Amino acid sequence: QVQLVESGGGLVQPGGSLRLSCAASGLTFSMYVMSWYRQAPGKERELVAYITSAGGSTNYAPSVKGRFTISRDNAKNTMYLQMNSLKPEDTAAYYCNARQVYTGTYYWGQGTQVTVSS
C-alpha cells in the first residue's frame, strides 16, 4: 500500500521559512518523479516544483523560483521543499505527488497546510 505523508506545514509570518517533508512508503521511491503541488481556497491545484527520479533535474513555477528549493533523499524515501521568503500568496494546502517514471501511475499525499500571515 502506497503512502505519501506530508509534514512541516504551519503558520509563518511573511518573510519567514518552512521546510516541508514528504515521506513515501510502499513504492520504489527512486523510480518516481516527485512533485509538490499546492491549492489555495477557490483556486485550482497548481504545480510548485518537481524533481526527477535520481534528483538530477528540478523545475519550479515562476512564482516560487529563487525562493523555494526542492530536494530528495532516495536513501530515506523522502522529498523536501525548503520555502524561504514566504509571502501571503503562498498560503495553500501543499500536496506531495509521486509519478512512476515508466507507467505514469501516480499517487497523492493528504496535504499539509501552509499559512503565511502576520
Coordinates of N, CA and C in Angstrom, one line a residue:
Q1 N 0.9 -1.2 0.0 CA 0.0 0.0 0.0 C 0.9 1.2 0.0
V2 N 0.7 2.1 -1.0 CA 1.5 3.3 -1.1 C 1.0 4.4 -0.2
Q3 N 1.9 5.0 0.5 CA 1.5 6.1 1.4 C 2.5 7.2 1.1
L4 N 2.0 8.4 1.0 CA 2.8 9.7 1.0 C 2.3 10.5 2.1
V5 N 3.2 10.8 3.0 CA 2.8 11.6 4.2 C 3.6 12.9 4.3
E6 N 2.9 14.0 4.1 CA 3.5 15.3 4.2 C 3.5 15.8 5.7
S7 N 4.5 16.6 5.9 CA 4.6 17.2 7.3 C 5.4 18.5 7.1
G8 N 5.4 19.3 8.2 CA 6.2 20.6 8.2 C 5.4 21.8 8.0
G9 N 4.1 21.7 7.6 CA 3.3 22.9 7.4 C 3.0 23.6 8.7
G10 N 2.5 24.8 8.6 CA 2.1 25.6 9.8 C 1.9 27.1 9.4
L11 N 1.9 27.9 10.5 CA 1.7 29.3 10.4 C 3.0 30.0 10.5
V12 N 3.3 30.9 9.5 CA 4.6 31.6 9.5 C 4.3 33.0 9.1
Q13 N 5.1 34.0 9.5 CA 5.0 35.4 9.1 C 5.6 35.6 7.8
P14 N 5.1 36.6 7.1 CA 5.7 37.0 5.8 C 7.2 37.1 5.9
G15 N 8.0 36.6 5.0 CA 9.4 36.6 5.0 C 10.0 35.5 5.7
G16 N 9.2 34.7 6.4 CA 9.7 33.5 7.1 C 10.0 32.3 6.2
S17 N 10.4 31.2 6.9 CA 10.7 30.0 6.2 C 10.0 28.8 6.8
L18 N 9.8 27.8 5.9 CA 9.3 26.5 6.4 C 10.0 25.4 5.5
R19 N 10.1 24.2 6.1 CA 10.6 23.1 5.3 C 9.5 22.0 5.4
L20 N 9.0 21.6 4.2 CA 8.1 20.6 4.1 C 8.8 19.3 3.8
S21 N 8.2 18.2 4.3 CA 8.8 16.8 4.0 C 7.6 16.0 3.5
C22 N 8.0 15.0 2.6 CA 7.1 14.0 2.1 C 7.7 12.7 2.3
A23 N 7.2 11.9 3.2 CA 7.8 10.5 3.4 C 7.0 9.5 2.6
A24 N 7.7 8.7 1.8 CA 7.0 7.8 1.0 C 7.2 6.3 1.5
S25 N 6.2 5.5 1.3 CA 6.4 4.1 1.6 C 5.5 3.3 0.7
G26 N 5.9 2.0 0.5 CA 5.1 1.1 -0.3 C 5.4 1.2 -1.8
L27 N 6.4 2.0 -2.2 CA 6.8 2.1 -3.6 C 8.4 2.1 -3.6
T28 N 8.9 1.9 -4.9 CA 10.3 2.0 -5.1 C 10.6 3.5 -5.4
F29 N 10.9 4.2 -4.3 CA 11.0 5.7 -4.4 C 11.9 6.2 -5.5
S30 N 13.0 5.5 -5.8 CA 13.9 6.0 -6.8 C 13.4 5.9 -8.2
M31 N 12.2 5.2 -8.4 CA 11.6 5.1 -9.7 C 10.5 6.1 -9.9
Y32 N 10.4 7.1 -9.1 CA 9.3 8.1 -9.2 C 9.8 9.5 -9.3
V33 N 9.2 10.2 -10.2 CA 9.4 11.7 -10.2 C 8.5 12.2 -9.1
M34 N 9.1 13.1 -8.3 CA 8.4 13.6 -7.2 C 8.1 15.1 -7.4
S35 N 6.9 15.5 -7.0 CA 6.5 16.9 -7.2 C 5.8 17.4 -5.9
W36 N 5.8 18.7 -5.8 CA 4.9 19.4 -4.9 C 3.9 20.2 -5.6
Y37 N 2.7 20.1 -5.2 CA 1.6 20.9 -5.7 C 1.0 21.7 -4.6
R38 N 0.2 22.8 -4.9 CA -0.5 23.5 -3.9 C -1.8 23.9 -4.4
Q39 N -2.7 24.1 -3.4 CA -4.1 24.5 -3.8 C -4.6 25.5 -2.7
A40 N -4.8 26.7 -3.2 CA -5.4 27.7 -2.3 C -6.9 27.7 -2.4
P41 N -7.6 28.2 -1.4 CA -9.1 28.1 -1.4 C -9.6 28.8 -2.7
G42 N -10.5 28.1 -3.3 CA -11.2 28.7 -4.5 C -10.3 28.7 -5.8
K43 N -9.2 28.1 -5.7 CA -8.3 28.0 -6.9 C -8.0 26.6 -7.2
E44 N -7.5 26.4 -8.5 CA -7.1 25.1 -8.9 C -5.8 24.7 -8.3
R45 N -5.6 23.4 -8.2 CA -4.3 22.9 -7.8 C -3.2 23.2 -8.8
E46 N -2.1 23.7 -8.4 CA -1.0 24.1 -9.3 C 0.3 23.4 -8.9
L47 N 1.1 23.2 -9.9 CA 2.4 22.6 -9.7 C 3.4 23.6 -9.1
V48 N 4.0 23.3 -8.1 CA 5.0 24.2 -7.4 C 6.4 23.9 -7.9
A49 N 6.8 22.6 -7.9 CA 8.1 22.2 -8.3 C 8.1 20.6 -8.4
Y50 N 9.1 20.2 -9.3 CA 9.3 18.7 -9.4 C 10.8 18.4 -9.4
I51 N 11.1 17.2 -9.1 CA 12.4 16.7 -9.1 C 12.5 15.3 -9.8
T52 N 13.4 15.1 -10.6 CA 13.5 13.8 -11.3 C 13.9 12.7 -10.4
S53 N 13.7 11.4 -10.9 CA 13.9 10.3 -10.0 C 15.2 10.2 -9.3
A54 N 16.3 10.5 -10.0 CA 17.6 10.5 -9.4 C 18.0 11.8 -8.8
G55 N 17.1 12.8 -8.9 CA 17.4 14.1 -8.3 C 18.3 15.0 -9.2
G56 N 18.5 14.6 -10.4 CA 19.4 15.3 -11.3 C 18.9 16.6 -11.9
S57 N 17.6 16.7 -11.9 CA 16.9 17.8 -12.5 C 15.7 18.3 -11.7
T58 N 15.6 19.6 -11.6 CA 14.4 20.2 -10.9 C 13.8 21.3 -11.8
N59 N 12.6 21.6 -11.5 CA 11.9 22.7 -12.2 C 10.9 23.3 -11.2
Y60 N 10.7 24.7 -11.4 CA 9.9 25.4 -10.5 C 8.9 26.3 -11.2
A61 N 7.8 26.5 -10.5 CA 6.8 27.5 -11.0 C 7.5 28.9 -10.9
P62 N 7.2 29.8 -11.9 CA 7.8 31.1 -11.8 C 7.6 31.8 -10.5
S63 N 6.4 31.6 -9.9 CA 6.1 32.3 -8.7 C 6.9 32.0 -7.5
V64 N 7.6 30.8 -7.5 CA 8.4 30.4 -6.4 C 9.9 30.3 -6.7
K65 N 10.2 30.4 -8.0 CA 11.6 30.2 -8.4 C 12.5 31.3 -7.6
G66 N 13.6 30.8 -7.1 CA 14.5 31.6 -6.3 C 14.2 31.7 -4.9
R67 N 13.0 31.2 -4.5 CA 12.6 31.2 -3.0 C 12.5 29.8 -2.5
F68 N 12.0 28.9 -3.3 CA 11.8 27.5 -2.9 C 12.9 26.6 -3.5
T69 N 13.2 25.6 -2.7 CA 14.2 24.6 -3.2 C 13.6 23.2 -3.0
I70 N 13.5 22.4 -4.0 CA 13.0 21.0 -3.9 C 14.2 20.1 -3.8
S71 N 14.2 19.0 -3.0 CA 15.2 18.1 -3.0 C 14.7 16.7 -2.5
R72 N 15.5 15.7 -2.6 CA 15.0 14.4 -2.2 C 16.2 13.6 -1.7
D73 N 15.9 12.6 -0.8 CA 16.9 11.7 -0.3 C 16.4 10.3 -0.6
N74 N 16.9 9.7 -1.6 CA 16.4 8.4 -2.0 C 16.7 7.3 -1.0
A75 N 17.7 7.5 -0.2 CA 18.0 6.5 0.8 C 17.0 6.6 2.0
K76 N 16.3 7.7 2.1 CA 15.3 7.9 3.2 C 13.9 7.9 2.6
N77 N 13.8 7.7 1.3 CA 12.4 7.7 0.7 C 11.7 9.0 1.1
T78 N 12.4 10.1 1.0 CA 11.8 11.4 1.5 C 12.1 12.5 0.5
M79 N 11.1 13.4 0.3 CA 11.3 14.5 -0.5 C 11.1 15.8 0.4
Y80 N 11.7 16.9 0.0 CA 11.6 18.1 0.8 C 11.3 19.3 -0.1
L81 N 10.8 20.3 0.6 CA 10.6 21.6 0.0 C 11.0 22.7 1.0
Q82 N 12.1 23.3 0.7 CA 12.5 24.4 1.5 C 11.9 25.7 1.0
M83 N 11.2 26.3 1.8 CA 10.5 27.5 1.4 C 11.0 28.7 2.2
N84 N 11.6 29.7 1.5 CA 12.1 30.9 2.1 C 11.4 32.1 1.5
S85 N 11.5 33.2 2.2 CA 10.9 34.5 1.8 C 9.4 34.3 1.5
L86 N 8.7 33.6 2.4 CA 7.3 33.3 2.2 C 6.5 34.5 2.1
K87 N 5.5 34.5 1.2 CA 4.5 35.6 1.0 C 3.1 35.1 1.3
P88 N 2.2 36.0 1.6 CA 0.8 35.6 1.9 C 0.2 34.8 0.8
E89 N 0.6 35.1 -0.5 CA 0.1 34.4 -1.6 C 0.6 32.9 -1.7
D90 N 1.5 32.6 -0.8 CA 2.0 31.2 -0.8 C 1.1 30.3 0.1
T91 N 0.1 31.0 0.8 CA -0.8 30.3 1.6 C -1.6 29.3 0.8
A92 N -1.6 28.0 1.2 CA -2.3 27.0 0.5 C -2.1 25.6 1.2
A93 N -2.8 24.7 0.8 CA -2.5 23.3 1.1 C -1.5 22.7 0.2
Y94 N -0.4 22.2 0.7 CA 0.6 21.7 -0.2 C 0.6 20.1 -0.2
Y95 N 0.6 19.6 -1.4 CA 0.5 18.2 -1.7 C 1.7 17.6 -2.3
C96 N 2.0 16.4 -1.9 CA 3.1 15.6 -2.5 C 2.5 14.7 -3.5
N97 N 3.2 14.6 -4.6 CA 2.8 13.7 -5.7 C 4.0 12.8 -6.2
A98 N 3.7 11.6 -6.4 CA 4.7 10.6 -6.9 C 4.2 10.1 -8.2
R99 N 5.0 10.1 -9.3 CA 4.6 9.6 -10.6 C 5.7 8.6 -11.1
Q100 N 5.3 7.4 -11.3 CA 6.2 6.4 -11.8 C 6.8 6.7 -13.1
V101 N 8.0 6.6 -13.3 CA 8.8 7.0 -14.4 C 8.3 6.4 -15.7
Y102 N 8.0 5.1 -15.7 CA 7.7 4.3 -16.9 C 6.2 4.2 -17.1
T103 N 5.4 3.9 -16.1 CA 4.0 3.6 -16.2 C 3.1 4.9 -16.1
G104 N 3.6 5.9 -15.5 CA 2.8 7.1 -15.3 C 1.9 7.0 -14.1
T105 N 1.8 5.9 -13.5 CA 1.0 5.7 -12.3 C 1.4 6.8 -11.2
Y106 N 0.4 7.4 -10.6 CA 0.7 8.4 -9.7 C -0.1 8.3 -8.4
Y107 N 0.4 8.9 -7.4 CA -0.2 8.9 -6.0 C -0.1 10.3 -5.4
W108 N -1.0 10.6 -4.5 CA -1.1 11.9 -3.8 C -1.0 11.6 -2.3
G109 N -0.4 12.6 -1.7 CA -0.5 12.7 -0.2 C -1.7 13.4 0.2
Q110 N -1.9 13.5 1.5 CA -3.1 14.0 2.1 C -3.0 15.6 2.2
G111 N -1.8 16.1 2.1 CA -1.7 17.6 2.1 C -1.3 18.1 3.5
T112 N -0.6 19.2 3.5 CA -0.2 19.9 4.7 C -0.5 21.4 4.5
Q113 N -1.1 22.0 5.5 CA -1.5 23.4 5.3 C -0.3 24.4 5.6
V114 N -0.1 25.3 4.7 CA 0.9 26.4 5.0 C 0.1 27.7 5.0
T115 N 0.2 28.5 6.0 CA -0.4 29.8 6.1 C 0.6 30.8 6.4
V116 N 0.6 31.8 5.5 CA 1.6 32.9 5.7 C 0.8 34.2 6.0
S117 N 1.0 34.6 7.3 CA 0.2 35.8 7.7 C 0.9 36.4 8.9
S118 N 0.7 37.7 9.0 CA 1.2 38.5 10.2 C 0.1 38.6 11.3

